[in-house]
Short mmCIF file of C-alpha atoms in Angstrom, two decimals:
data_model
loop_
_atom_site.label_atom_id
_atom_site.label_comp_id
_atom_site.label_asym_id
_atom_site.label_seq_id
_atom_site.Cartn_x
_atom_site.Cartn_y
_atom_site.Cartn_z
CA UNK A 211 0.00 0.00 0.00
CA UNK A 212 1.53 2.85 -1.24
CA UNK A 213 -0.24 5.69 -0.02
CA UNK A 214 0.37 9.14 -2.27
CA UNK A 215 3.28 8.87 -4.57
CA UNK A 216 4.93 11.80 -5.88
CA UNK A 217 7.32 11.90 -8.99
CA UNK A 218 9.77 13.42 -9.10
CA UNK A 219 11.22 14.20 -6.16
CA UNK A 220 13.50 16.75 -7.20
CA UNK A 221 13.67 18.77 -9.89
CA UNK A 222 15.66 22.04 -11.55
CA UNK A 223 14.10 24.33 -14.07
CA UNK A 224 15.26 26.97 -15.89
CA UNK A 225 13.14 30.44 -15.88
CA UNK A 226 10.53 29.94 -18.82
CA UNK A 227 10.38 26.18 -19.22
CA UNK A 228 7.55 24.12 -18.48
CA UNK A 229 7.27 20.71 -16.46
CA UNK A 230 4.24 18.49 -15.10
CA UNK A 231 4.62 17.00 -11.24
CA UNK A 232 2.40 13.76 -10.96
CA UNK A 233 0.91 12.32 -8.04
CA UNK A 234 -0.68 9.26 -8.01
CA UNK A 235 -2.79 7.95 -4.44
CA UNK A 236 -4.08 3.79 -4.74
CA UNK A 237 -6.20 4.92 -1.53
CA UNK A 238 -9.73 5.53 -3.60
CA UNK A 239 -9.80 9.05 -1.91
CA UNK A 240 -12.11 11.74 -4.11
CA UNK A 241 -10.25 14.31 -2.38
CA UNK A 242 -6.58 15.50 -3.62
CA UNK A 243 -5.06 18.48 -3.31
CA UNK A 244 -1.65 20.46 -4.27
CA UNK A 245 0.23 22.94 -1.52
CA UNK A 246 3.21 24.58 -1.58
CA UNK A 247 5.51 24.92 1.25
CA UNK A 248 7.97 27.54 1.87
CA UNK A 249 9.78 29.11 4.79
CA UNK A 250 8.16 30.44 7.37
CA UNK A 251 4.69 30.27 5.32
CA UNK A 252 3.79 26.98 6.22
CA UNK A 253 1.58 24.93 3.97
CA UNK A 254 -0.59 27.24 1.03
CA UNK A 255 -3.21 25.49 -1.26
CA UNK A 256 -2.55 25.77 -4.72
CA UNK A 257 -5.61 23.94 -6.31
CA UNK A 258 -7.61 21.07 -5.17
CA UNK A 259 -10.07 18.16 -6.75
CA UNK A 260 -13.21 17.03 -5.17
CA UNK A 261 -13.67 14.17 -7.89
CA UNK A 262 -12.10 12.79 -11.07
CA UNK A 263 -12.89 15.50 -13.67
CA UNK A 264 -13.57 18.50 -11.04
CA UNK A 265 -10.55 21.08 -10.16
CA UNK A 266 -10.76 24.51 -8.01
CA UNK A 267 -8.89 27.20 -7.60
CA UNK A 268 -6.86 27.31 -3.40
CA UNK A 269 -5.21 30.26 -2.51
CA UNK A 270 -1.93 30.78 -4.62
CA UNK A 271 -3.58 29.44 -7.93
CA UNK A 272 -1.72 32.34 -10.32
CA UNK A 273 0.91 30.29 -12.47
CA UNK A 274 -0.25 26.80 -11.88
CA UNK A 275 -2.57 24.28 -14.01
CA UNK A 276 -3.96 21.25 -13.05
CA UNK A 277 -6.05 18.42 -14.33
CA UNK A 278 -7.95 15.18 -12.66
CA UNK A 279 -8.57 12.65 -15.74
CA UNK A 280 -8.28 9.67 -13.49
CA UNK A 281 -9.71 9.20 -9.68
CA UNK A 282 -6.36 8.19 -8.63
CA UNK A 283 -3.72 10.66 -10.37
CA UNK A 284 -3.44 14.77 -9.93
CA UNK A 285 -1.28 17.12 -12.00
CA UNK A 286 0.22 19.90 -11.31
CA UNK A 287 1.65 21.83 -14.27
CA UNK A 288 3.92 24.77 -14.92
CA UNK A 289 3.60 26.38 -18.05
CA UNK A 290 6.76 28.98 -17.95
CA UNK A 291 8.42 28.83 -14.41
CA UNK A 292 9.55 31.60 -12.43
CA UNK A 293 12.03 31.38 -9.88
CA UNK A 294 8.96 32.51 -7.55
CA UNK A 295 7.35 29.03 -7.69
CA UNK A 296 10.64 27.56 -6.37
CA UNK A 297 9.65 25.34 -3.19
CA UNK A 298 8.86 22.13 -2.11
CA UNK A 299 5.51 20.58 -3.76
CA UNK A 300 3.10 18.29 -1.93
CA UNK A 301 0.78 16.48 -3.01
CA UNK A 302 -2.38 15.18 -0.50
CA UNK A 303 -5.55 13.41 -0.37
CA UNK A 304 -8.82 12.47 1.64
CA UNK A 305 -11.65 11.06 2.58
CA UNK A 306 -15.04 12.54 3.19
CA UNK A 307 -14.91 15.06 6.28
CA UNK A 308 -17.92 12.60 7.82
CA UNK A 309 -15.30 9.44 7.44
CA UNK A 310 -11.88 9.64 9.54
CA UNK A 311 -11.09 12.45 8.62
CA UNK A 312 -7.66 14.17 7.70
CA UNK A 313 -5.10 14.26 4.71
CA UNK A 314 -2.45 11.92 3.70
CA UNK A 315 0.25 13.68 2.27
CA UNK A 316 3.36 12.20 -0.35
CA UNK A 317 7.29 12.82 0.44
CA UNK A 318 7.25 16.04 -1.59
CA UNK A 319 9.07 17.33 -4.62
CA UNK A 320 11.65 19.81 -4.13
CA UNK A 321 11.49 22.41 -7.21
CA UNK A 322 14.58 25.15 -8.33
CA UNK A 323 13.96 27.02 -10.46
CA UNK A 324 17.09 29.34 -11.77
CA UNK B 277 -5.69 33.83 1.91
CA UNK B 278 -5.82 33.09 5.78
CA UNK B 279 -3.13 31.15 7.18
CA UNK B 280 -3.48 30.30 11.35
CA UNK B 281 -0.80 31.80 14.08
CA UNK B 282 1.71 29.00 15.37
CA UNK B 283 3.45 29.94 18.75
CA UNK B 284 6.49 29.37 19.07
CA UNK B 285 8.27 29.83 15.74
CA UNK B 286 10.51 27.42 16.98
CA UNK B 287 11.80 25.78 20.14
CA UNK B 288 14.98 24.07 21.75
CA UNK B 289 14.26 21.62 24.34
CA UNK B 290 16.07 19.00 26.48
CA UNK B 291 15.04 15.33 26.13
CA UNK B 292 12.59 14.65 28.74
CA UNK B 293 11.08 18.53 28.71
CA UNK B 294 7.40 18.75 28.14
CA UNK B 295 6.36 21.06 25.25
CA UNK B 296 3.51 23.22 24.68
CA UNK B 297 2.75 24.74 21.60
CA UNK B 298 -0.73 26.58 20.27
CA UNK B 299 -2.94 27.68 17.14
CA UNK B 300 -4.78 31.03 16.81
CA UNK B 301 -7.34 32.16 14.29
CA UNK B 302 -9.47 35.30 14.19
CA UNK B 303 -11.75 32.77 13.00
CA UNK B 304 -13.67 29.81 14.18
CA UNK B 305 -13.20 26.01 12.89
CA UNK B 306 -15.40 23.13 13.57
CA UNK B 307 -12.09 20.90 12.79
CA UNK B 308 -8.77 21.18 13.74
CA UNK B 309 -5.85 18.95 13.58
CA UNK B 310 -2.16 18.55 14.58
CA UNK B 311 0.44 17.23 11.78
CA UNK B 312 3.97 16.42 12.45
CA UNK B 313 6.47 16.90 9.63
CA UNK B 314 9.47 14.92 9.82
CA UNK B 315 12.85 16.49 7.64
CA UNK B 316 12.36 15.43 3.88
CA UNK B 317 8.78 14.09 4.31
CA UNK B 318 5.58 15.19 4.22
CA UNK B 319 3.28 16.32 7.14
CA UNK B 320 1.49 13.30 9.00
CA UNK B 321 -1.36 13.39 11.08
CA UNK B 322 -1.13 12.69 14.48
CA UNK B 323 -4.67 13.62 16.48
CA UNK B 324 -7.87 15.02 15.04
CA UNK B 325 -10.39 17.08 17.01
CA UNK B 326 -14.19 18.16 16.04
CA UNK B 327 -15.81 19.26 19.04
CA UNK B 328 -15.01 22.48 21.03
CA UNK B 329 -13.53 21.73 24.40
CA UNK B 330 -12.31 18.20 23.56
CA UNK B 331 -9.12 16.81 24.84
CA UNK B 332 -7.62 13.67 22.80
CA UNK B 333 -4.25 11.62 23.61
CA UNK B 334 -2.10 9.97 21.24
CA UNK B 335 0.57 7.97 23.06
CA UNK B 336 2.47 11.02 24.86
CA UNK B 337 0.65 13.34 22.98
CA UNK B 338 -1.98 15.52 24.24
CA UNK B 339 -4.58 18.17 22.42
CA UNK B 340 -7.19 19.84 23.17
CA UNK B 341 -9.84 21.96 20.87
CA UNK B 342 -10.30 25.32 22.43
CA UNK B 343 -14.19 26.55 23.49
CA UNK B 344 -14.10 29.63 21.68
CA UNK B 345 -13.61 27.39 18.83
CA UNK B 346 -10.85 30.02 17.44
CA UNK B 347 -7.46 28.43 18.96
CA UNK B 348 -5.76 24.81 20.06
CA UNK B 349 -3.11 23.65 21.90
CA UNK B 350 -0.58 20.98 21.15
CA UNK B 351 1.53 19.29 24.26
CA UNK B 352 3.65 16.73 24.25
CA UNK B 353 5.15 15.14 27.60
CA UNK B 354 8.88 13.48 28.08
CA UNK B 355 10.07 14.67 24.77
CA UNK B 356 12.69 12.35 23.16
CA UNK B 357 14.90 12.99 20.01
CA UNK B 358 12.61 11.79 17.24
CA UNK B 359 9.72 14.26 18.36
CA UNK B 360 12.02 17.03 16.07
CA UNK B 361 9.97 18.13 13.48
CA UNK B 362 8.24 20.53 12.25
CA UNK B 363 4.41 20.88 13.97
CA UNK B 364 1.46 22.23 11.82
CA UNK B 365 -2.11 22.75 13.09
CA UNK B 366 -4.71 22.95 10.42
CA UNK B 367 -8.74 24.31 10.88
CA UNK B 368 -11.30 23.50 9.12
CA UNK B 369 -14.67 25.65 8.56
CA UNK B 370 -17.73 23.76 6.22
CA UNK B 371 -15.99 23.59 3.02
CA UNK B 372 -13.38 20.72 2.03
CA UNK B 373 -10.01 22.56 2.58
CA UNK B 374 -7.64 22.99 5.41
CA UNK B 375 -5.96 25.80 6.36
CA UNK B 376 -2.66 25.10 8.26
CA UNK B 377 -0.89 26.99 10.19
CA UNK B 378 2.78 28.20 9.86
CA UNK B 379 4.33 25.39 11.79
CA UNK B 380 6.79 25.50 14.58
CA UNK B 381 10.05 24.07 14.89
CA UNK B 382 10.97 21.44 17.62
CA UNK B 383 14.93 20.47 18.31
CA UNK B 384 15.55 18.64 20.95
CA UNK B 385 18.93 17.87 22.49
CA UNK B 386 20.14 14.74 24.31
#
C-alpha cells in the first residue's frame, strides 16, 4: 500500500520552461489536493479536486494548471516557471470530512527554479 | 488567503522537557488537527479534534480543541529525540479545505 506517490522528487528548471509534477494515491480518496511549502509560510493550497474530472482554484492558484482525468492521479503543471514558484511541492488526499477524517500527504518534490 | 498563528516559531528543548505549543485564528473552525512533519517528508497526522472543548491523547501526545472554537493547543510530555519536526495545526470551517498553520520548529537535544 503505497499511499500518495509523488514523482519526481526533485527537480531544476530553468526560468521559462515548463514541467508536469504527478501524483498518483491507490487509496480511492475523491479528495486530492496540491500545496506549496515555503519558509516560514507553512503549507498554502494551490488547487484542489473534489472528484475525477472537477478542479478549483486554493489560494496561490496564479501560475499553476492542473487536471484530474483519473480518480487516482493529480497534476500539477507549470507552463513557464519563475524562480517565484521555487519550493517544495506536496501532493495530499482524503476522505469525506464525515469518514476519519484528515489528509495523507506524499514525500514532496523539491522544485529550483534558476 | 488566511493562514493560522503557530506559537512558538521554533523551540529548543532538552530530552525529557514537556512542550507546549498553540494555534490562533481570528476565525472559528469546527475541525482542527495537529500534523507532524518529519525532515524530507511530508506532514502526517497525528490527532484530530471536532468538538469544542475536547481533549484527545495519542501515546504522549496531548490536544485539546479550544471553546471559543478560534485556537488549540498541542503538548507533548517526556520529549525524546525523534519528536524534532516541524508541527502544523490545520482548521477547518464547512468547506473541504484545510488551512494550516505556519508550523513551529521542535529540536531537541540529548
Amino acid at each position: 500500500n503505497a499511499g500518495v506517490t509523488q514523482t519526481p522528487k526533485f527537480r531544476v528548471l530553468k526560468t521559462g520552461q515548463s514541467m508536469t509534477l504527478l501524483c498518483a494515491q491507490d487509496m480511492n480518496h475523491e479528495y486530492m489536493y496540491w500545496y506549496r511549502q515555503d519558509p516560514g509560510m507553512g503549507l498554502r493550497l494551490i488547487h484542489y479536486s473534489v472528484g475525477e474530472g472537477t478542479t478549483a482554484k486554493g489560494e496561490v492558484p496564479d501560475g499553476y494548471n492542473v487536471s484530474r482525468l483519473k480518480k487516482q492521479n493529480f497534476l500539477l503543471g507549470l507552463e513557464s516557471a519563475a524562480p517565484s514558484q521555487t519550493s517544495v511541492y506536496f501532493c495530499a488526499s482524503g476522505v469525506d470530512r464525515e469518514q476519519n477524517y484528515g489528509y495523507t500527504f506524499g514525500s514532496g518534490t523539491r522544485l529550483t527554479v534558476v | 488567503g488566511q493562514q493560522l498563528n503557530q506559537s512558538p516559531q521554533s523551540m529548543f528543548i532538552q530530552e525529557g522537557e514537556d512542550v507546549s505549543m498553540n494555534c490562533t485564528s481570528s476565525s472559528i473552525f469546527n475541525t482542527w488537527l495537529w500534523y507532524k512533519q518529519d525532515p524530507g517528508e511530508g506532514p502526517v497526522l497525528l490527532i484530530a479534534l471536532y468538538k469544542a472543548g475536547e481533549l484527545t491523547s495519542n501515546g504522549r501526545l496531548t490536544a485539546q480543541f479550544g471553546i471559543t472554537r478560534k485556537d488549540s493547543f498541542l503538548n507533548i510530555s517526556a520529549s525524546i529525540p525523534s519528536d524534532v519536526g516541524i508541527y502544523f495545526c490545520a482548521g477547518q470551517r464547512d468547506t473541504d479545505k484545510l488551512i494550516f498553520g505556519t508550523g513551529t520548529r521542535l529540536q531537541v537535544f540529548p
